[in-house]
Short mmCIF file of C-alpha atoms in Angstrom, two decimals:
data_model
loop_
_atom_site.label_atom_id
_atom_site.label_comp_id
_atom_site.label_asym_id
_atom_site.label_seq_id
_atom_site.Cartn_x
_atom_site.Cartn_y
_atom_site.Cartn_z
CA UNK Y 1 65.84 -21.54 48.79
CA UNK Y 2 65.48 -18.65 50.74
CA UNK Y 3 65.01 -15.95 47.82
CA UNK Y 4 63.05 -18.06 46.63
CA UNK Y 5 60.51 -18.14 49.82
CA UNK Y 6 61.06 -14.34 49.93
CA UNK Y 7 60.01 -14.30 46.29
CA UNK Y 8 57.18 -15.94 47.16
CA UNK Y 9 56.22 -13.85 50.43
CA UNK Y 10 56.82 -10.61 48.15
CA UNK Y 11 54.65 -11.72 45.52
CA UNK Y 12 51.55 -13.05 47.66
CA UNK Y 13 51.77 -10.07 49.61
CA UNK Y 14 51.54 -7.83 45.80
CA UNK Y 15 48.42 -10.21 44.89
CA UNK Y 16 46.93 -10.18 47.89
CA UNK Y 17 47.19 -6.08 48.29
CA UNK Y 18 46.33 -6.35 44.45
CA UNK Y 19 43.21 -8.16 45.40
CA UNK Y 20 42.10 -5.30 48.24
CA UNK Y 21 42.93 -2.41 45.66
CA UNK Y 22 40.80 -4.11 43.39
CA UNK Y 23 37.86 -5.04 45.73
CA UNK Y 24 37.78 -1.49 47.72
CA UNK Y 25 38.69 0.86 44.71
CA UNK Y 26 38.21 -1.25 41.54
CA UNK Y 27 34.55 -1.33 41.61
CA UNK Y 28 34.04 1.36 39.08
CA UNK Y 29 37.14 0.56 36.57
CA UNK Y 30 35.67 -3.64 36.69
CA UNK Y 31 32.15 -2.09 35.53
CA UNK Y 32 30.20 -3.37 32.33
CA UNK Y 33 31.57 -0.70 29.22
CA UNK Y 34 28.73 0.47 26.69
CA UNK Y 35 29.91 -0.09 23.18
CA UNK Y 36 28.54 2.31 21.07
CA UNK Y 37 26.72 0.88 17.65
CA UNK Y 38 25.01 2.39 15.27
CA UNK Y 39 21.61 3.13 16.76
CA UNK Y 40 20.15 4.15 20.28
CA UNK Y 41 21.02 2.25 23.30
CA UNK Y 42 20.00 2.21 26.87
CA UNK Y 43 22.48 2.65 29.36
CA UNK Y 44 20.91 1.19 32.57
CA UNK Y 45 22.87 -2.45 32.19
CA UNK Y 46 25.97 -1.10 31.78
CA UNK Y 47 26.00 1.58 35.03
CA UNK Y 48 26.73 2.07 38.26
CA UNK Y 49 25.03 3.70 41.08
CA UNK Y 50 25.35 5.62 44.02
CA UNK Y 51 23.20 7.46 46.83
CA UNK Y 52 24.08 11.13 48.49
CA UNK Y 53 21.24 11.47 50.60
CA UNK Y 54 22.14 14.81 51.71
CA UNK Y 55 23.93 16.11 48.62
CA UNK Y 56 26.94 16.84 50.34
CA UNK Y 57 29.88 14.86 47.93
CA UNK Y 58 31.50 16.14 45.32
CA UNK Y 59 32.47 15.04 42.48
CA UNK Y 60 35.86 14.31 43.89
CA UNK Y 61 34.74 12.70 46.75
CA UNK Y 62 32.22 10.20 45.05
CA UNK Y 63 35.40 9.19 42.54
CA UNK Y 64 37.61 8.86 45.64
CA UNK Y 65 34.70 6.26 46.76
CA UNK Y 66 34.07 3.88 43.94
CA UNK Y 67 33.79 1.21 45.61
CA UNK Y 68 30.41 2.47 47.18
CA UNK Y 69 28.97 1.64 43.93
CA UNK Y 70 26.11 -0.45 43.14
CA UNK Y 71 25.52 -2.24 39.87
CA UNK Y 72 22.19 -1.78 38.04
CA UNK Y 73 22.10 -5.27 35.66
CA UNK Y 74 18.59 -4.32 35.23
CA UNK Y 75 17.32 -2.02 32.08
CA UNK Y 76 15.59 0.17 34.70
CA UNK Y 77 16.96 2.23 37.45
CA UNK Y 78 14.75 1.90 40.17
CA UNK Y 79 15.42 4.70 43.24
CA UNK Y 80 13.37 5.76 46.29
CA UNK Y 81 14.04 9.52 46.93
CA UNK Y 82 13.05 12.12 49.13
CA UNK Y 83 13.20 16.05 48.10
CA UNK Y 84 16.84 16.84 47.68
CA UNK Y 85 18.38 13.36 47.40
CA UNK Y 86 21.37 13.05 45.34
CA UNK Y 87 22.16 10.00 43.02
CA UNK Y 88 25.32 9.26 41.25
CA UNK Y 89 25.68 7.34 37.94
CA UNK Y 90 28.73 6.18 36.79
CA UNK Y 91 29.41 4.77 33.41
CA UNK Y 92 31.99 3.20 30.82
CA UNK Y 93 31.88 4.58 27.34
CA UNK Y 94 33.49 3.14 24.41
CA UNK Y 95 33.32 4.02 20.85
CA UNK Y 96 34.90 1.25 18.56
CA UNK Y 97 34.24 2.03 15.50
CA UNK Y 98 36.79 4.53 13.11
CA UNK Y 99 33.98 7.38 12.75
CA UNK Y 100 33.29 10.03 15.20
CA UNK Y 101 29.76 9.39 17.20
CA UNK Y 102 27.55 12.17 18.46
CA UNK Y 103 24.81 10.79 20.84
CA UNK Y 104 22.41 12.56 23.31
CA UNK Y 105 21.81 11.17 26.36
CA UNK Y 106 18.36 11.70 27.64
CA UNK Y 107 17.39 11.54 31.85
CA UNK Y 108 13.64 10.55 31.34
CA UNK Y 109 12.49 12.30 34.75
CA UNK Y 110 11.58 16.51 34.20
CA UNK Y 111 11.59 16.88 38.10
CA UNK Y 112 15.15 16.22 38.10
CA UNK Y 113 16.09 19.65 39.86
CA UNK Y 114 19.63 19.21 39.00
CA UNK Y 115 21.69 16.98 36.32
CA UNK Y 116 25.73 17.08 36.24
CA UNK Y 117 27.75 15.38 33.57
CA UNK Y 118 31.64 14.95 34.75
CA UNK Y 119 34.27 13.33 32.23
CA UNK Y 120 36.95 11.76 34.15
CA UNK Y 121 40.05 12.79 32.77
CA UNK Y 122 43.46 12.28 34.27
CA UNK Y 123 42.24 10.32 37.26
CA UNK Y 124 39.90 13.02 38.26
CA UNK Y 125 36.42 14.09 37.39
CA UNK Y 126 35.89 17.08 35.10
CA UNK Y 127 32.18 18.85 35.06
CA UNK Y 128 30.98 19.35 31.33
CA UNK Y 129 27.45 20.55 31.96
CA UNK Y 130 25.14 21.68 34.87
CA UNK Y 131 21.24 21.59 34.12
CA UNK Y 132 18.56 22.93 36.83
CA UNK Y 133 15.34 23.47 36.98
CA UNK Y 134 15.99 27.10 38.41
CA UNK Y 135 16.69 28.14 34.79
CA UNK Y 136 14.35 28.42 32.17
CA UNK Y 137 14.22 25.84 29.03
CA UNK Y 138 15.36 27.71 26.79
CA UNK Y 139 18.45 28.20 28.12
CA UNK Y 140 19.75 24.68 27.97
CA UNK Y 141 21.75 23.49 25.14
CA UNK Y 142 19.47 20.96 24.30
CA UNK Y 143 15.61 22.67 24.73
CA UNK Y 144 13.93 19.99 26.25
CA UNK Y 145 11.58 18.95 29.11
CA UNK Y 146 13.65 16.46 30.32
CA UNK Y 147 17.80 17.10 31.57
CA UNK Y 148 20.13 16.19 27.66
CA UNK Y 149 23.29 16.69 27.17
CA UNK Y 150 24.84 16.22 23.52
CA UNK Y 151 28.27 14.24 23.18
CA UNK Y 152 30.32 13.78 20.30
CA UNK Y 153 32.80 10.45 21.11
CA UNK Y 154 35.59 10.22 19.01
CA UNK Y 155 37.11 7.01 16.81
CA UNK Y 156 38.70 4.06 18.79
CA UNK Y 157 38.46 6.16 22.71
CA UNK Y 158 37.40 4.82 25.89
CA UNK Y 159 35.90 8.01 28.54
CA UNK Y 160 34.22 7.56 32.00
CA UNK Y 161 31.78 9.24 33.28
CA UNK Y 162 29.89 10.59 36.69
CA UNK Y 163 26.24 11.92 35.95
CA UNK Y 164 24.59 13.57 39.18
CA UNK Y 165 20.92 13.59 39.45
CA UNK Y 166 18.98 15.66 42.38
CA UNK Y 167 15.85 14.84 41.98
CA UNK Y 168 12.85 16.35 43.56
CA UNK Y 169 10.37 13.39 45.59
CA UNK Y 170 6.69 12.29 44.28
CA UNK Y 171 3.86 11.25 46.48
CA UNK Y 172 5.17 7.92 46.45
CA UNK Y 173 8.34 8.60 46.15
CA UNK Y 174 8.99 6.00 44.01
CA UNK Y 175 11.00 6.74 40.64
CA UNK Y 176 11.96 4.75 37.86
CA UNK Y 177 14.69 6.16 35.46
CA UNK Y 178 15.68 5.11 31.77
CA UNK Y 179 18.18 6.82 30.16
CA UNK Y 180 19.22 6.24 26.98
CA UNK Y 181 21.91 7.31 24.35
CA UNK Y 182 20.08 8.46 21.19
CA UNK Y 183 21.50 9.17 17.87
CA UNK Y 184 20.97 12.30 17.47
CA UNK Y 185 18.66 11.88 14.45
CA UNK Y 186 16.81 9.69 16.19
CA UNK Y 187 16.55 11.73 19.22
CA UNK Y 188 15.02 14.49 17.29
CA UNK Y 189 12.77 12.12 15.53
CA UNK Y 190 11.25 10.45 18.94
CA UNK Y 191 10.47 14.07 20.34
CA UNK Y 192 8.66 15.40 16.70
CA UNK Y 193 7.10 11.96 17.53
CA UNK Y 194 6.02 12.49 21.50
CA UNK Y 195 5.37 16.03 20.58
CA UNK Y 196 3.11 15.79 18.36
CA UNK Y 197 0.90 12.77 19.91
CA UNK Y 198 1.18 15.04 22.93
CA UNK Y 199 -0.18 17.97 21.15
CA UNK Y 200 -2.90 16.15 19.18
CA UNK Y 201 -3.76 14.47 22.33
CA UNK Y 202 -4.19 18.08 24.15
CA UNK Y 203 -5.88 19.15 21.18
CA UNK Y 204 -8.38 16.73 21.46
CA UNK Y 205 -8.87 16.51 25.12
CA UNK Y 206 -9.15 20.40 24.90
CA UNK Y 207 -12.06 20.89 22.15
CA UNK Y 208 -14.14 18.25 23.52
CA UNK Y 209 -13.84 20.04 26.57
CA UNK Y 210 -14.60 23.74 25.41
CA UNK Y 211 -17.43 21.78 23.11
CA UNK Y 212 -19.27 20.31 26.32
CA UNK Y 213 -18.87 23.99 27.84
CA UNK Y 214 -20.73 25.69 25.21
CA UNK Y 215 -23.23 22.43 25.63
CA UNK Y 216 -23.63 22.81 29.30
CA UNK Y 217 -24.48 26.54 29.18
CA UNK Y 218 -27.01 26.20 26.55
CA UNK Y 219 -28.65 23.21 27.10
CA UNK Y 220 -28.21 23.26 30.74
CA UNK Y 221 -27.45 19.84 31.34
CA UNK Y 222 -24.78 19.91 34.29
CA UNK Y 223 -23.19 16.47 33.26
CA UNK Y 224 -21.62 18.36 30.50
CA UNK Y 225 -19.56 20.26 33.10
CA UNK Y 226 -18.80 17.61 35.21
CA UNK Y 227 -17.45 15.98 32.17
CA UNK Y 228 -15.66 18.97 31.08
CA UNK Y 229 -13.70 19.48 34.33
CA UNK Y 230 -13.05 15.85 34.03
CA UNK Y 231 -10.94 16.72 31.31
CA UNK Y 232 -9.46 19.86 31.65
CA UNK Y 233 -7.91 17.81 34.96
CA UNK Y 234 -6.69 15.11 32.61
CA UNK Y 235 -5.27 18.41 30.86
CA UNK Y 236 -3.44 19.09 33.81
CA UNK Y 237 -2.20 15.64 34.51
CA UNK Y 238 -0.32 15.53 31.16
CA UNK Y 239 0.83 19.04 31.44
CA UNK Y 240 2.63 17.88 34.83
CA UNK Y 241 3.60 14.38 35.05
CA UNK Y 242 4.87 14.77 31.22
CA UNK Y 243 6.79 17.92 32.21
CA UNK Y 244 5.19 20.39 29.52
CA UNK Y 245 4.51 22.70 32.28
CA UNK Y 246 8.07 23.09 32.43
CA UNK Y 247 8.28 24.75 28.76
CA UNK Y 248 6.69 28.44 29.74
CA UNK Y 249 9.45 30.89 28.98
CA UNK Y 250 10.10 31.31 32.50
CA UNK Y 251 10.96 28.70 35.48
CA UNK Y 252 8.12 27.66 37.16
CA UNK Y 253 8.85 26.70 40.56
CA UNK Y 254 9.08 22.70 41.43
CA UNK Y 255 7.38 23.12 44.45
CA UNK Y 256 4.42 24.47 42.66
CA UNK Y 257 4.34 21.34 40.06
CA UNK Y 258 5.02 19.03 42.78
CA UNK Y 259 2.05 19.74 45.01
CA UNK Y 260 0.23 19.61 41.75
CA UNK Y 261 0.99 16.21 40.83
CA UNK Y 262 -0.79 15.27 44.67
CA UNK Y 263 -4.14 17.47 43.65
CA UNK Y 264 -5.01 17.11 40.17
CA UNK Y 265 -5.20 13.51 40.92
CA UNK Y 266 -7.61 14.14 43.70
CA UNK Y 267 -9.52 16.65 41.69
CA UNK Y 268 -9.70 13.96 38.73
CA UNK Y 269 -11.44 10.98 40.82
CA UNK Y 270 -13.96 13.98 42.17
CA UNK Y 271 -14.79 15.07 38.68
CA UNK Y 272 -15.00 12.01 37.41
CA UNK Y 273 -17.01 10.47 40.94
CA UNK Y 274 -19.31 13.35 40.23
CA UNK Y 275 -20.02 13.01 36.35
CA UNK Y 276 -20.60 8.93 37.01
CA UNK Y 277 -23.07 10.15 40.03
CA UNK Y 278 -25.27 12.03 37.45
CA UNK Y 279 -24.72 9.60 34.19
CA UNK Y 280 -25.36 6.38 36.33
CA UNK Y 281 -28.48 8.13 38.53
CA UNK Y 282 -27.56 7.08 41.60
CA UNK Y 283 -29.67 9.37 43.65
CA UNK Y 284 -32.73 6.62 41.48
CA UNK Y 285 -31.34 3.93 42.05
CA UNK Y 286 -29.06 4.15 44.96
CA UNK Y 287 -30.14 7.29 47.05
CA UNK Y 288 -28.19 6.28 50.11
CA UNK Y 289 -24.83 5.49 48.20
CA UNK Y 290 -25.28 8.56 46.42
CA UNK Y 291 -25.46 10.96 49.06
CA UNK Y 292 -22.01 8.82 50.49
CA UNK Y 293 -20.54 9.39 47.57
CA UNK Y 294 -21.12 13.29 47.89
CA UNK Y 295 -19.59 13.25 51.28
CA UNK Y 296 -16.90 11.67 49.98
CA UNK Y 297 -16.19 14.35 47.11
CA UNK Y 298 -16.52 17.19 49.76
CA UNK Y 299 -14.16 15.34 52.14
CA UNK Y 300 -11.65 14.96 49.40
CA UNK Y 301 -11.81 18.87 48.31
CA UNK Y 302 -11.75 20.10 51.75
CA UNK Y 303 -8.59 17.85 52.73
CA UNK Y 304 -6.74 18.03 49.10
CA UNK Y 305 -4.76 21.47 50.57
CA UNK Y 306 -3.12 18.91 52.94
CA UNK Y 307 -1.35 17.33 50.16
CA UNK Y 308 1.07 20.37 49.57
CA UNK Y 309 2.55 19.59 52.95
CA UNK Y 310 4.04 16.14 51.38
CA UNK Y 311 3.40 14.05 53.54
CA UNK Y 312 3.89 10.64 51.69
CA UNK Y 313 1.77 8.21 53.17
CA UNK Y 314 -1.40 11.02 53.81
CA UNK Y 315 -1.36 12.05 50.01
CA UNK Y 316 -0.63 8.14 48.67
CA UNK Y 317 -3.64 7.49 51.23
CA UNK Y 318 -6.15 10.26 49.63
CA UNK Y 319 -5.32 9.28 45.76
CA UNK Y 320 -5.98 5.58 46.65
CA UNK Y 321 -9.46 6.38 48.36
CA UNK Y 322 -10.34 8.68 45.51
CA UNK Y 323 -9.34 5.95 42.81
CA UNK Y 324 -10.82 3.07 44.55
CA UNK Y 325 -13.90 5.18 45.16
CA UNK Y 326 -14.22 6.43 41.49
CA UNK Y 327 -13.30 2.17 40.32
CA UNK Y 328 -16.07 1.07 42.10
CA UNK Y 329 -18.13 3.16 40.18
CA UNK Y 330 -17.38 1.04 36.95
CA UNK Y 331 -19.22 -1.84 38.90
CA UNK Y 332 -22.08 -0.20 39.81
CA UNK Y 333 -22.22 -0.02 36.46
CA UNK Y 334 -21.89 -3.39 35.53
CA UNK Y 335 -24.97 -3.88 38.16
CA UNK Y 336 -26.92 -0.93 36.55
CA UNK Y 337 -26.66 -2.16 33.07
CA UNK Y 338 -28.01 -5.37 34.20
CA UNK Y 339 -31.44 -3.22 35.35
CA UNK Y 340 -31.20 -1.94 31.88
CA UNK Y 341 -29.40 1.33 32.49
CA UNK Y 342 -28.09 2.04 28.71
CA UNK Y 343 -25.52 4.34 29.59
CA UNK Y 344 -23.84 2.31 32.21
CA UNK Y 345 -22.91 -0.10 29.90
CA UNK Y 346 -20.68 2.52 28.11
CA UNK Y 347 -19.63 3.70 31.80
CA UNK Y 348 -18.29 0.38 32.43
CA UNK Y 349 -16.39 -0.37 29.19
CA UNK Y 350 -14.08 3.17 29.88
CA UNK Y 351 -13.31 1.28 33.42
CA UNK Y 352 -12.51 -1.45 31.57
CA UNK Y 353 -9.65 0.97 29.37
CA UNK Y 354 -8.78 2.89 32.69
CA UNK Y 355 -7.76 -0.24 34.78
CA UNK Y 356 -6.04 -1.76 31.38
CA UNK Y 357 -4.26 1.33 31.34
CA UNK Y 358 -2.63 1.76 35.11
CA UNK Y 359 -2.49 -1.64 34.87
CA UNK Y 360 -0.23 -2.05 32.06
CA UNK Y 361 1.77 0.84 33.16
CA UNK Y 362 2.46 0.07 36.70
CA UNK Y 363 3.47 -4.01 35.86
CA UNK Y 364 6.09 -1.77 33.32
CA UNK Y 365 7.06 0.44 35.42
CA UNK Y 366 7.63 -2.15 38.20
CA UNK Y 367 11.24 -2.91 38.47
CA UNK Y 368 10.86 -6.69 39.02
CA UNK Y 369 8.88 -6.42 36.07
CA UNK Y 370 11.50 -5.07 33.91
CA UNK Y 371 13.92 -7.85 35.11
CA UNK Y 372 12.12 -10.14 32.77
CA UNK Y 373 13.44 -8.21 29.60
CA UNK Y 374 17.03 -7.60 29.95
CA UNK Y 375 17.24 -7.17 25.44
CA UNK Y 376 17.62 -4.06 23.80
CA UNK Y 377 14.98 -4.33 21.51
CA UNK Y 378 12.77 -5.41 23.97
CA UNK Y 379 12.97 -2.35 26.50
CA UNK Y 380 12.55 0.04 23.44
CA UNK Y 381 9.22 -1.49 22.44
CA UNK Y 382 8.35 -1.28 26.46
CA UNK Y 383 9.80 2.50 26.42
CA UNK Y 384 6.88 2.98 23.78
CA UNK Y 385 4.42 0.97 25.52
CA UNK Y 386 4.97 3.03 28.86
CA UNK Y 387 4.88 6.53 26.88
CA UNK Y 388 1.67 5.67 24.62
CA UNK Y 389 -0.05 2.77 25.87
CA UNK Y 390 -1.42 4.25 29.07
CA UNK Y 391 -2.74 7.67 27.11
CA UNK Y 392 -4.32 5.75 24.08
CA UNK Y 393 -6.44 3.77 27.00
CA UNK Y 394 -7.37 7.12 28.10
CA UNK Y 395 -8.36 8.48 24.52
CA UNK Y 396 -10.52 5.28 24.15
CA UNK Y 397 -11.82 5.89 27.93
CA UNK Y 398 -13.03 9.59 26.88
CA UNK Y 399 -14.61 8.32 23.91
CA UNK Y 400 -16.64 5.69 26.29
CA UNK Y 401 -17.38 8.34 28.73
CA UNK Y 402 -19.08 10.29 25.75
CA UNK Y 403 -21.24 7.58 24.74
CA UNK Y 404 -22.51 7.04 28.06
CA UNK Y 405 -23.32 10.87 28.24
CA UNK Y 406 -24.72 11.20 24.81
CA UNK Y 407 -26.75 8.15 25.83
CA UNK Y 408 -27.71 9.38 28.89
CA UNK Y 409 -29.12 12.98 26.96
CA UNK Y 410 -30.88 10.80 24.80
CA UNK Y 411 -32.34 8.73 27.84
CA UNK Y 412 -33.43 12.17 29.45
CA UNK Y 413 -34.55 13.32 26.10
CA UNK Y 414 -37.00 9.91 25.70
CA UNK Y 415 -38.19 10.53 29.00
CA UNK Y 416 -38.98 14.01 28.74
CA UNK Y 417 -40.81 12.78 25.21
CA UNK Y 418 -42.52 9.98 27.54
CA UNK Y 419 -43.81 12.79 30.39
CA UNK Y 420 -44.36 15.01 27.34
CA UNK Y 421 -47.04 12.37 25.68
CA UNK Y 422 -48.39 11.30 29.27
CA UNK Y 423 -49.16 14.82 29.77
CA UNK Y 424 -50.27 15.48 26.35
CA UNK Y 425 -52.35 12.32 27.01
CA UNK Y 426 -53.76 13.80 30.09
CA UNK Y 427 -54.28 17.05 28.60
CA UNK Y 428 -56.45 14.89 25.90
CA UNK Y 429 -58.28 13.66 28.60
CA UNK Y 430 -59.70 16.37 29.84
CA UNK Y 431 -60.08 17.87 26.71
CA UNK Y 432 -62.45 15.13 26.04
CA UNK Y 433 -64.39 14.87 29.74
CA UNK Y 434 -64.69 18.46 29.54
CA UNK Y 435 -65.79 17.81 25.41
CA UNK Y 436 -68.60 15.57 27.34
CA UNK Y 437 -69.46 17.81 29.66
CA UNK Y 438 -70.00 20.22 28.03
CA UNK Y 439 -71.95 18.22 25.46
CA UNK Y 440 -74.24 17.09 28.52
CA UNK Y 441 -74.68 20.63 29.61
CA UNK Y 442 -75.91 21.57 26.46
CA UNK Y 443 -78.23 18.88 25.98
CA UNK Y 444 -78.84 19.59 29.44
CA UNK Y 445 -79.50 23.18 28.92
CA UNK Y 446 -81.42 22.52 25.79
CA UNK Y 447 -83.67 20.04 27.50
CA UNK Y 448 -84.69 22.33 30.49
CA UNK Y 449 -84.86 25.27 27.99
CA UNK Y 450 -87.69 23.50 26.30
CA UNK Y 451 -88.91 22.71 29.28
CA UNK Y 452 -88.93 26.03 30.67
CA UNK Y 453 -90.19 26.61 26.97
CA UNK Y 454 -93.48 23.93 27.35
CA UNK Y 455 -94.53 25.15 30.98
CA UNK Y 456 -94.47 28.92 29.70
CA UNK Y 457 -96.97 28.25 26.74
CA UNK Y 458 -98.97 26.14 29.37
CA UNK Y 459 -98.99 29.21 31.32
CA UNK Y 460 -99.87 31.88 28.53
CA UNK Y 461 -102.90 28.73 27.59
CA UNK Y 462 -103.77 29.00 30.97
CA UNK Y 463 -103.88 32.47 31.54
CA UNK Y 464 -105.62 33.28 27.76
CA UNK Y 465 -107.87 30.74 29.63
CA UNK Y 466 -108.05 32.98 32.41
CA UNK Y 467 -108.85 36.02 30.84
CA UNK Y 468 -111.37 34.74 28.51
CA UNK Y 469 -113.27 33.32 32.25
CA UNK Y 470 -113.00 36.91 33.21
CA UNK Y 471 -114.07 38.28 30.05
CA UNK Y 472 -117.67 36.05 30.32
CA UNK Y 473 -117.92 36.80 33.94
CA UNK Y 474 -117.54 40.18 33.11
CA UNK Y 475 -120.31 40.10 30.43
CA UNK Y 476 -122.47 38.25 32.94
CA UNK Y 477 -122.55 40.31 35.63
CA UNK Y 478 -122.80 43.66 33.49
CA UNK Y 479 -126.08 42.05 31.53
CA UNK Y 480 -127.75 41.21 35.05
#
């Protein structure tokens, strides 16, 4: 009876020890595995997550810690980071099928300043790659804007894995991550894909901006410029929030690219606050909200510098004034076309594409959004809404915004016409009072001609009158 209460003792005091290994170091080893199939999968579900705010751990240290881990269970990774903030991933990789299986795993964020990819082998984590932002592209394995790292996972094996991510902060400091484990045909088949929408999309942005250039200085209409710069920001925009800016042969540095992704967006609401001041004539129709609206862009330039201090809250404030500033330009177009402004009704249809646009990608980009589609298939046809979707709005928003300036040239060209025939009229109408003047000088001229004309034969009658009088006087006088 007694080994068998000591049997008992022993073997709740193994579970029970069992049950405290398990809870404070298990974490990691209990974790959702990612079974590799036959196509690309995203790897959000199945990790694991941890924060280094300062970036002190190591590798070691973070696998000596599992149980700090956090589950994801979402198909996003949603993080708040500051500059410098380290993040640790850990995942479960199987590979069940009899054939070898090379994947690329892609970390959809080009500010990530550093990415580390450890194997854990014999208890203890392994680094396989280091990727920073310090070296140029084209040193990489993989040349690409984003941190990749190629994998080849034999038949029937299990491996674990830490990936650390240092990322460098946004103005909002909000970042959403989506990595995924592409085949790697189909990894090279998405980027020819990206990379050329990208670079048709650049194309296009870029001639119709060099085209209203050469328009501007020739014709001298200023809204071509406005329009222009418009652009060339949007240029920018792509450049840096898509990470293309990162492909020159040599590093440029983050902090450069950083405070550009706080002014471009400033400098796009002014170009685009300035180009909808000319095309919608406020200083006509609303003189006082015009000249606000100049302040405005002058405030904006004059405090954009600010923004490269990052402070979060100062440049979050300055983009949302310039935004809502620039948005409530599409219903003072609304309001124009209603007065029968033609062009504002093709300035309000591009706000309409602009708001569908950061509308659609913010609600995807929201993590609490994402939680609603947990499927694979679902979050690949998001990944292509969130990488096309918002840019397509802005093709169809440039397209708008030409319309509304072609139809505003054609609205200054009918009134110039109009003033041209009123003044041609007027011209006429002089033409014809000084026709009838003249006329009734003429006449007038002709009438005291022939006046002057009558009184002078009177005169000669008179004086042959005159000098026939003298004649007989003469005759009298020299007879008596």
């Amino acid at each position: 009876m007694r080994k068998t209460e000591s049997a008992m003792r022993l073997l709740t005091t193994f579970l029970f020890g069992l049950l405290i290994f398990v809870a404070n170091v298990g974490s990691a080893s209990s974790a959702k595995v990612l079974m590799l199939q036959n196509n690309s999968q995203h790897i959000a579900y199945y990790a694991q997550t941890y924060l280094d705010p300062e970036s002190l751990l190591s590798a070691e240290k973070v696998w000596s810690s599992q149980g700090a881990f956090s589950p994801v269970n979402q198909n996003q990774i949603s993080v708040e980071v500051g500059s410098g903030e380290g993040f640790w991933v850990y995942l479960a990789i199987e590979n069940p099928q009899k054939v070898a299986l090379s994947r690329i795993l892609e970390i959809d964020y080009p500010l990530t300043s550093i990415a580390e990819i450890y194997q854990i082998t014999a208890g203890s984590p392994a680094l396989l790659e280091r990727i920073s932002l310090e070296q140029t592209m084209l040193a990489r394995n993989i040349i690409h804007r984003n941190p990749a790292f190629q994998f080849v996972f034999q038949p029937l094996t299990k491996h674990e894995y830490l990936i650390k991510l240092q990322f460098h902060g946004k103005a909002n400091h909000a970042l959403e991550l989506n990595p995924v484990f592409y085949t790697t045909g189909g990894f090279y088949l998405r980027q020819l894909t990206v990379h050329i929408f990208f670079a048709a999309f650049l194309a296009f942005l870029s001639a119709v901006a060099i085209y209203n250039i050469i328009l501007s200085s020739k014709v001298g209409i200023i809204d071509h410029a406005y329009y222009s710069l418009y652009l060339i920001c949007y240029i920018f925009l792509v450049l840096l929030y898509e990470g293309f800016i990162f492909y020159f042969p040599a590093p440029i540095p983050v902090q450069w690219v950083v405070a550009g992704m706080s002014l471009v967006p400033i400098y796009t609401s002014v170009a685009l606050m300035a180009f909808g001041q000319k095309i919608l004539r406020l200083n006509r129709f609303y003189p006082q909200l015009d000249q606000y609206y100049k302040y405005l862009s002058v405030g904006l330039l004059v405090l954009s510098p600010i923004t490269v201090l990052y402070i979060a809250w100062l440049n979050l404030a300055m983009e949302l004034v310039g935004a809502v500033a620039a948005f409530a330009l599409g219903v003072l177009a609304i309001m124009l076309h209603q007065k029968g402004l033609r062009q504002a009704k093709y300035f309000a249809i591009s706000f309409v594409f602009i708001a569908l646009g950061y509308g659609v990608e913010s609600s995807l980009y929201s993590f609490s959004a994402m939680s609603w589609f947990n499927t694979p298939n679902m979050s690949f046809t998001i990944g292509l809404v969130e990488q096309y979707f918002f840019y397509l709005c802005a093709i169809i928003e440039m397209i708008f915004l030409a319309l509304a300036l072609a139809s505003y040239v054609d609205q200054m060209r009918a009134d110039k016409e109009l003033a041209q025939a009123e003044a041609l009229a007027q011209v006429e109408e002089k033409n014809k009072i000084k026709s009838r003047y003249t006329k009734q000088l003429e006449s007038d001229i002709a009438e005291r001609t022939r006046e002057v004309r009558e009184k002078s034969l009177m005169l000669s009658d008179k004086n042959e009158k005159l000098r026939e009088l003298d004649d007989l006087k003469s005759r009298f006088f020299r007879k008596y």
